[in-house]
PDB file of C-alpha atoms and ligand atoms in Angstrom:
ATOM      1  CA  MET A  13      25.539 -15.300 -48.491  1.00  0.00           C
ATOM      2  CA  PRO A  14      24.877 -18.474 -46.494  1.00  0.00           C
ATOM      3  CA  GLU A  15      25.177 -18.198 -42.702  1.00  0.00           C
ATOM      4  CA  THR A  16      28.249 -20.484 -42.595  1.00  0.00           C
ATOM      5  CA  ALA A  17      30.210 -18.229 -44.945  1.00  0.00           C
ATOM      6  CA  ARG A  18      29.732 -15.145 -42.769  1.00  0.00           C
ATOM      7  CA  LEU A  19      32.740 -13.791 -40.941  1.00  0.00           C
ATOM      8  CA  ALA A  20      32.150 -13.249 -37.240  1.00  0.00           C
ATOM      9  CA  TYR A  21      32.404  -9.748 -35.713  1.00  0.00           C
ATOM     10  CA  ARG A  22      32.490  -9.177 -32.001  1.00  0.00           C
ATOM     11  CA  ILE A  23      33.299  -6.476 -29.468  1.00  0.00           C
ATOM     12  CA  GLN A  24      34.016  -7.456 -25.881  1.00  0.00           C
ATOM     13  CA  LYS A  25      34.020  -4.727 -23.287  1.00  0.00           C
ATOM     14  CA  HIS A  26      36.841  -5.666 -20.993  1.00  0.00           C
ATOM     15  CA  ALA A  27      37.320  -4.211 -17.538  1.00  0.00           C
ATOM     16  CA  ALA A  28      40.923  -5.292 -16.945  1.00  0.00           C
ATOM     17  CA  ARG A  29      43.636  -3.190 -15.397  1.00  0.00           C
ATOM     18  CA  ARG A  30      42.218  -0.523 -17.644  1.00  0.00           C
ATOM     19  CA  LEU A  31      38.793  -0.559 -19.333  1.00  0.00           C
ATOM     20  CA  HIS A  32      38.940  -1.149 -23.059  1.00  0.00           C
ATOM     21  CA  TYR A  33      36.913  -2.646 -25.926  1.00  0.00           C
ATOM     22  CA  ASP A  34      38.337  -5.677 -27.798  1.00  0.00           C
ATOM     23  CA  VAL A  35      37.314  -5.471 -31.456  1.00  0.00           C
ATOM     24  CA  ARG A  36      37.462  -8.942 -33.102  1.00  0.00           C
ATOM     25  CA  LEU A  37      37.151  -9.776 -36.784  1.00  0.00           C
ATOM     26  CA  GLU A  38      37.193 -13.390 -37.968  1.00  0.00           C
ATOM     27  CA  LEU A  39      39.818 -14.041 -40.602  1.00  0.00           C
ATOM     28  CA  GLY A  40      41.587 -17.253 -41.553  1.00  0.00           C
ATOM     29  CA  GLY A  41      39.917 -19.252 -38.841  1.00  0.00           C
ATOM     30  CA  VAL A  42      40.854 -16.952 -35.930  1.00  0.00           C
ATOM     31  CA  LEU A  43      39.634 -13.712 -34.436  1.00  0.00           C
ATOM     32  CA  LYS A  44      41.990 -10.881 -35.362  1.00  0.00           C
ATOM     33  CA  SER A  45      41.872  -8.547 -32.368  1.00  0.00           C
ATOM     34  CA  TRP A  46      42.480  -4.926 -31.449  1.00  0.00           C
ATOM     35  CA  ALA A  47      42.189  -3.319 -28.025  1.00  0.00           C
ATOM     36  CA  VAL A  48      40.466   0.056 -28.248  1.00  0.00           C
ATOM     37  CA  THR A  49      40.840   1.990 -25.000  1.00  0.00           C
ATOM     38  CA  ARG A  50      38.296   4.662 -25.718  1.00  0.00           C
ATOM     39  CA  GLY A  51      35.969   2.337 -27.577  1.00  0.00           C
ATOM     40  CA  PRO A  52      34.547   2.779 -31.076  1.00  0.00           C
ATOM     41  CA  SER A  53      33.020   6.103 -32.115  1.00  0.00           C
ATOM     42  CA  LEU A  54      30.137   6.478 -34.524  1.00  0.00           C
ATOM     43  CA  VAL A  55      31.266   9.952 -35.360  1.00  0.00           C
ATOM     44  CA  ALA A  56      32.519   9.958 -38.951  1.00  0.00           C
ATOM     45  CA  GLY A  57      36.240  10.563 -39.112  1.00  0.00           C
ATOM     46  CA  ALA A  58      36.813  10.289 -35.298  1.00  0.00           C
ATOM     47  CA  ARG A  59      39.968   8.282 -34.738  1.00  0.00           C
ATOM     48  CA  ARG A  60      40.256   5.681 -32.054  1.00  0.00           C
ATOM     49  CA  LEU A  61      43.575   4.125 -31.184  1.00  0.00           C
ATOM     50  CA  ALA A  62      43.383   0.353 -31.684  1.00  0.00           C
ATOM     51  CA  VAL A  63      46.349  -1.658 -30.447  1.00  0.00           C
ATOM     52  CA  ALA A  64      46.796  -5.015 -32.154  1.00  0.00           C
ATOM     53  CA  VAL A  65      46.633  -7.820 -29.615  1.00  0.00           C
ATOM     54  CA  GLU A  66      46.818 -11.618 -29.797  1.00  0.00           C
ATOM     55  CA  ASP A  67      44.547 -13.520 -32.163  1.00  0.00           C
ATOM     56  CA  HIS A  68      41.812 -15.275 -30.258  1.00  0.00           C
ATOM     57  CA  GLY A  69      40.152 -18.608 -31.115  1.00  0.00           C
ATOM     58  CA  LEU A  70      36.651 -18.589 -32.567  1.00  0.00           C
ATOM     59  CA  ASP A  71      35.440 -20.409 -29.395  1.00  0.00           C
ATOM     60  CA  TYR A  72      36.119 -17.199 -27.463  1.00  0.00           C
ATOM     61  CA  ALA A  73      33.688 -15.181 -29.614  1.00  0.00           C
ATOM     62  CA  ASP A  74      30.725 -15.385 -27.254  1.00  0.00           C
ATOM     63  CA  TYR A  75      32.619 -15.417 -23.990  1.00  0.00           C
ATOM     64  CA  GLU A  76      31.320 -13.323 -21.147  1.00  0.00           C
ATOM     65  CA  GLY A  77      32.259 -13.541 -17.483  1.00  0.00           C
ATOM     66  CA  LEU A  78      35.081 -13.127 -15.017  1.00  0.00           C
ATOM     67  CA  ILE A  79      38.690 -13.995 -15.851  1.00  0.00           C
ATOM     68  CA  ALA A  80      40.376 -14.905 -12.541  1.00  0.00           C
ATOM     69  CA  PRO A  81      43.132 -12.679 -11.108  1.00  0.00           C
ATOM     70  CA  GLY A  82      46.579 -13.725 -12.300  1.00  0.00           C
ATOM     71  CA  ARG A  83      45.336 -15.123 -15.588  1.00  0.00           C
ATOM     72  CA  TYR A  84      45.810 -13.460 -18.972  1.00  0.00           C
ATOM     73  CA  GLY A  85      43.186 -10.791 -19.419  1.00  0.00           C
ATOM     74  CA  ALA A  86      42.117 -10.921 -15.742  1.00  0.00           C
ATOM     75  CA  GLY A  87      38.988  -8.863 -15.243  1.00  0.00           C
ATOM     76  CA  VAL A  88      35.370  -8.731 -16.366  1.00  0.00           C
ATOM     77  CA  VAL A  89      34.345  -9.430 -19.987  1.00  0.00           C
ATOM     78  CA  LEU A  90      31.008  -8.258 -21.406  1.00  0.00           C
ATOM     79  CA  LEU A  91      29.884  -9.179 -24.896  1.00  0.00           C
ATOM     80  CA  TRP A  92      29.100  -5.677 -26.081  1.00  0.00           C
ATOM     81  CA  ASP A  93      28.299  -6.289 -29.793  1.00  0.00           C
ATOM     82  CA  ARG A  94      28.046  -9.232 -32.170  1.00  0.00           C
ATOM     83  CA  GLY A  95      27.250  -9.912 -35.794  1.00  0.00           C
ATOM     84  CA  HIS A  96      29.256 -10.346 -38.921  1.00  0.00           C
ATOM     85  CA  TRP A  97      31.578  -8.240 -41.074  1.00  0.00           C
ATOM     86  CA  VAL A  98      32.136  -7.910 -44.793  1.00  0.00           C
ATOM     87  CA  PRO A  99      35.533  -6.775 -46.132  1.00  0.00           C
ATOM     88  CA  GLU A 100      35.490  -4.298 -49.008  1.00  0.00           C
ATOM     89  CA  ASP A 101      38.583  -5.905 -50.504  1.00  0.00           C
ATOM     90  CA  SER A 102      38.268  -9.327 -52.115  1.00  0.00           C
ATOM     91  CA  ASP A 103      41.561 -10.256 -50.392  1.00  0.00           C
ATOM     92  CA  PRO A 104      41.173  -9.026 -46.797  1.00  0.00           C
ATOM     93  CA  ARG A 105      44.353 -10.802 -45.714  1.00  0.00           C
ATOM     94  CA  SER A 106      46.550  -8.707 -47.978  1.00  0.00           C
ATOM     95  CA  ALA A 107      44.534  -5.567 -47.101  1.00  0.00           C
ATOM     96  CA  LEU A 108      45.362  -6.282 -43.481  1.00  0.00           C
ATOM     97  CA  ASP A 109      49.060  -6.923 -44.292  1.00  0.00           C
ATOM     98  CA  SER A 110      49.180  -3.664 -46.214  1.00  0.00           C
ATOM     99  CA  GLY A 111      47.873  -1.812 -43.167  1.00  0.00           C
ATOM    100  CA  SER A 112      44.503  -0.618 -44.468  1.00  0.00           C
ATOM    101  CA  LEU A 113      41.346  -2.660 -44.035  1.00  0.00           C
ATOM    102  CA  ALA A 114      37.967  -1.268 -45.074  1.00  0.00           C
ATOM    103  CA  PHE A 115      34.860  -3.163 -44.096  1.00  0.00           C
ATOM    104  CA  THR A 116      31.178  -3.063 -43.252  1.00  0.00           C
ATOM    105  CA  LEU A 117      29.865  -4.123 -39.865  1.00  0.00           C
ATOM    106  CA  HIS A 118      26.526  -5.818 -39.445  1.00  0.00           C
ATOM    107  CA  GLY A 119      26.273  -5.793 -35.685  1.00  0.00           C
ATOM    108  CA  GLU A 120      23.436  -5.207 -33.230  1.00  0.00           C
ATOM    109  CA  LYS A 121      24.950  -1.844 -32.219  1.00  0.00           C
ATOM    110  CA  LEU A 122      27.586  -0.959 -34.819  1.00  0.00           C
ATOM    111  CA  ARG A 123      26.708  -0.830 -38.469  1.00  0.00           C
ATOM    112  CA  GLY A 124      27.930   0.726 -41.692  1.00  0.00           C
ATOM    113  CA  ARG A 125      31.395   1.256 -43.084  1.00  0.00           C
ATOM    114  CA  TRP A 126      34.606   1.375 -41.044  1.00  0.00           C
ATOM    115  CA  ARG A 127      38.302   1.439 -41.616  1.00  0.00           C
ATOM    116  CA  LEU A 128      41.333   0.138 -39.701  1.00  0.00           C
ATOM    117  CA  MET A 129      44.608   1.894 -40.614  1.00  0.00           C
ATOM    118  CA  ARG A 130      47.996   0.849 -39.299  1.00  0.00           C
ATOM    119  CA  MET A 131      50.174   3.685 -38.062  1.00  0.00           C
ATOM    120  CA  THR A 132      53.781   3.790 -39.040  1.00  0.00           C
ATOM    121  CA  THR A 133      55.942   2.768 -36.149  1.00  0.00           C
ATOM    122  CA  ARG A 134      59.390   4.050 -35.449  1.00  0.00           C
ATOM    123  CA  GLY A 135      62.115   1.718 -34.228  1.00  0.00           C
ATOM    124  CA  ARG A 136      61.287  -1.578 -32.668  1.00  0.00           C
ATOM    125  CA  ALA A 137      57.897  -0.788 -31.294  1.00  0.00           C
ATOM    126  CA  ARG A 138      56.609  -3.493 -29.000  1.00  0.00           C
ATOM    127  CA  GLN A 139      53.043  -2.821 -29.971  1.00  0.00           C
ATOM    128  CA  VAL A 140      51.484  -2.225 -33.358  1.00  0.00           C
ATOM    129  CA  SER A 141      49.048   0.656 -33.286  1.00  0.00           C
ATOM    130  CA  TRP A 142      46.150   1.072 -35.681  1.00  0.00           C
ATOM    131  CA  LEU A 143      43.351   3.628 -35.952  1.00  0.00           C
ATOM    132  CA  LEU A 144      39.745   2.598 -36.033  1.00  0.00           C
ATOM    133  CA  VAL A 145      37.674   5.145 -37.978  1.00  0.00           C
ATOM    134  CA  LYS A 146      33.943   5.333 -38.819  1.00  0.00           C
ATOM    135  CA  SER A 147      33.372   6.226 -42.477  1.00  0.00           C
ATOM    136  CA  ARG A 148      30.790   8.765 -43.553  1.00  0.00           C
ATOM    137  CA  ASP A 149      27.520   7.030 -44.246  1.00  0.00           C
ATOM    138  CA  GLU A 150      23.939   6.836 -42.975  1.00  0.00           C
ATOM    139  CA  ALA A 151      25.105   4.896 -39.873  1.00  0.00           C
ATOM    140  CA  ALA A 152      27.543   7.690 -38.856  1.00  0.00           C
ATOM    141  CA  ARG A 153      26.662  10.280 -36.267  1.00  0.00           C
ATOM    142  CA  GLY A 154      27.534  13.988 -36.006  1.00  0.00           C
ATOM    143  CA  PRO A 155      30.106  15.268 -33.521  1.00  0.00           C
ATOM    144  CA  GLY A 156      27.482  16.402 -31.018  1.00  0.00           C
ATOM    145  CA  ALA A 157      25.413  13.229 -31.122  1.00  0.00           C
ATOM    146  CA  PRO A 158      25.059  10.891 -28.103  1.00  0.00           C
ATOM    147  CA  ASP A 159      27.890   8.435 -27.548  1.00  0.00           C
ATOM    148  CA  ILE A 160      26.814   4.834 -28.383  1.00  0.00           C
ATOM    149  CA  LEU A 161      29.061   3.606 -25.531  1.00  0.00           C
ATOM    150  CA  ASP A 162      27.010   5.561 -22.959  1.00  0.00           C
ATOM    151  CA  GLU A 163      23.756   4.947 -24.732  1.00  0.00           C
ATOM    152  CA  GLN A 164      24.105   1.168 -24.965  1.00  0.00           C
ATOM    153  CA  PRO A 165      26.448  -0.079 -22.238  1.00  0.00           C
ATOM    154  CA  ARG A 166      24.816  -3.491 -21.758  1.00  0.00           C
ATOM    155  CA  SER A 167      25.658  -6.981 -22.954  1.00  0.00           C
ATOM    156  CA  VAL A 168      24.033  -8.151 -26.178  1.00  0.00           C
ATOM    157  CA  LEU A 169      24.159 -11.661 -24.695  1.00  0.00           C
ATOM    158  CA  THR A 170      22.627 -11.193 -21.261  1.00  0.00           C
ATOM    159  CA  GLY A 171      21.556  -7.557 -20.983  1.00  0.00           C
ATOM    160  CA  ARG A 172      23.923  -7.089 -18.045  1.00  0.00           C
ATOM    161  CA  THR A 173      26.322  -4.280 -17.188  1.00  0.00           C
ATOM    162  CA  ILE A 174      29.976  -4.813 -16.278  1.00  0.00           C
ATOM    163  CA  GLU A 175      29.031  -4.276 -12.596  1.00  0.00           C
ATOM    164  CA  GLU A 176      26.298  -6.893 -12.778  1.00  0.00           C
ATOM    165  CA  ILE A 177      28.612  -9.437 -14.372  1.00  0.00           C
ATOM    166  CA  ALA A 178      31.276  -8.770 -11.719  1.00  0.00           C
ATOM    167  CA  ALA A 179      28.730  -9.096  -8.921  1.00  0.00           C
ATOM    168  CA  ALA A 180      27.313 -12.334 -10.305  1.00  0.00           C
ATOM    169  CA  ALA A 181      30.747 -13.928 -10.474  1.00  0.00           C
ATOM    170  CA  VAL A 182      31.622 -13.342  -6.838  1.00  0.00           C
TER     171      VAL A 182
HETATM  172 MN1   MN B  25      41.141  -7.262 -23.560  1.00  0.00          MN
END
């Protein structure tokens, strides 16, 4: 597949009011986004709550730095992983609409097969919750294995930690 046809995949570690990881998948010219408080897990079958958040523009994909207090997303942003993703379904838009998206990540840190599953919401839920789950494959880890979040905390862009980005911005 030519480089231009690849769909961007990013994860931004975001130290806002609460630390979380923003998982972003390019689709239809925007970055579909989910905020994962506990971050992704490489343990096959381990579920991570992923709250759907606003689409972001493709120009935000490689952002890293400090978002000033009072602005949307105020806090420190670290580009934690980057690469591209490949949907398993030929029509990823309808897979997303149906609430089940299976895909392969080709990142610097995360690889292999994953799934995003929308949870059924009762009433007029203000937020749409999904689950991000690693599928069983050679890229998956066992339950006792080291946590990739602890193992590789640094930026893929600059090699910095959240603390180093925060300190550089002051
Ligand atoms: Mn965020």
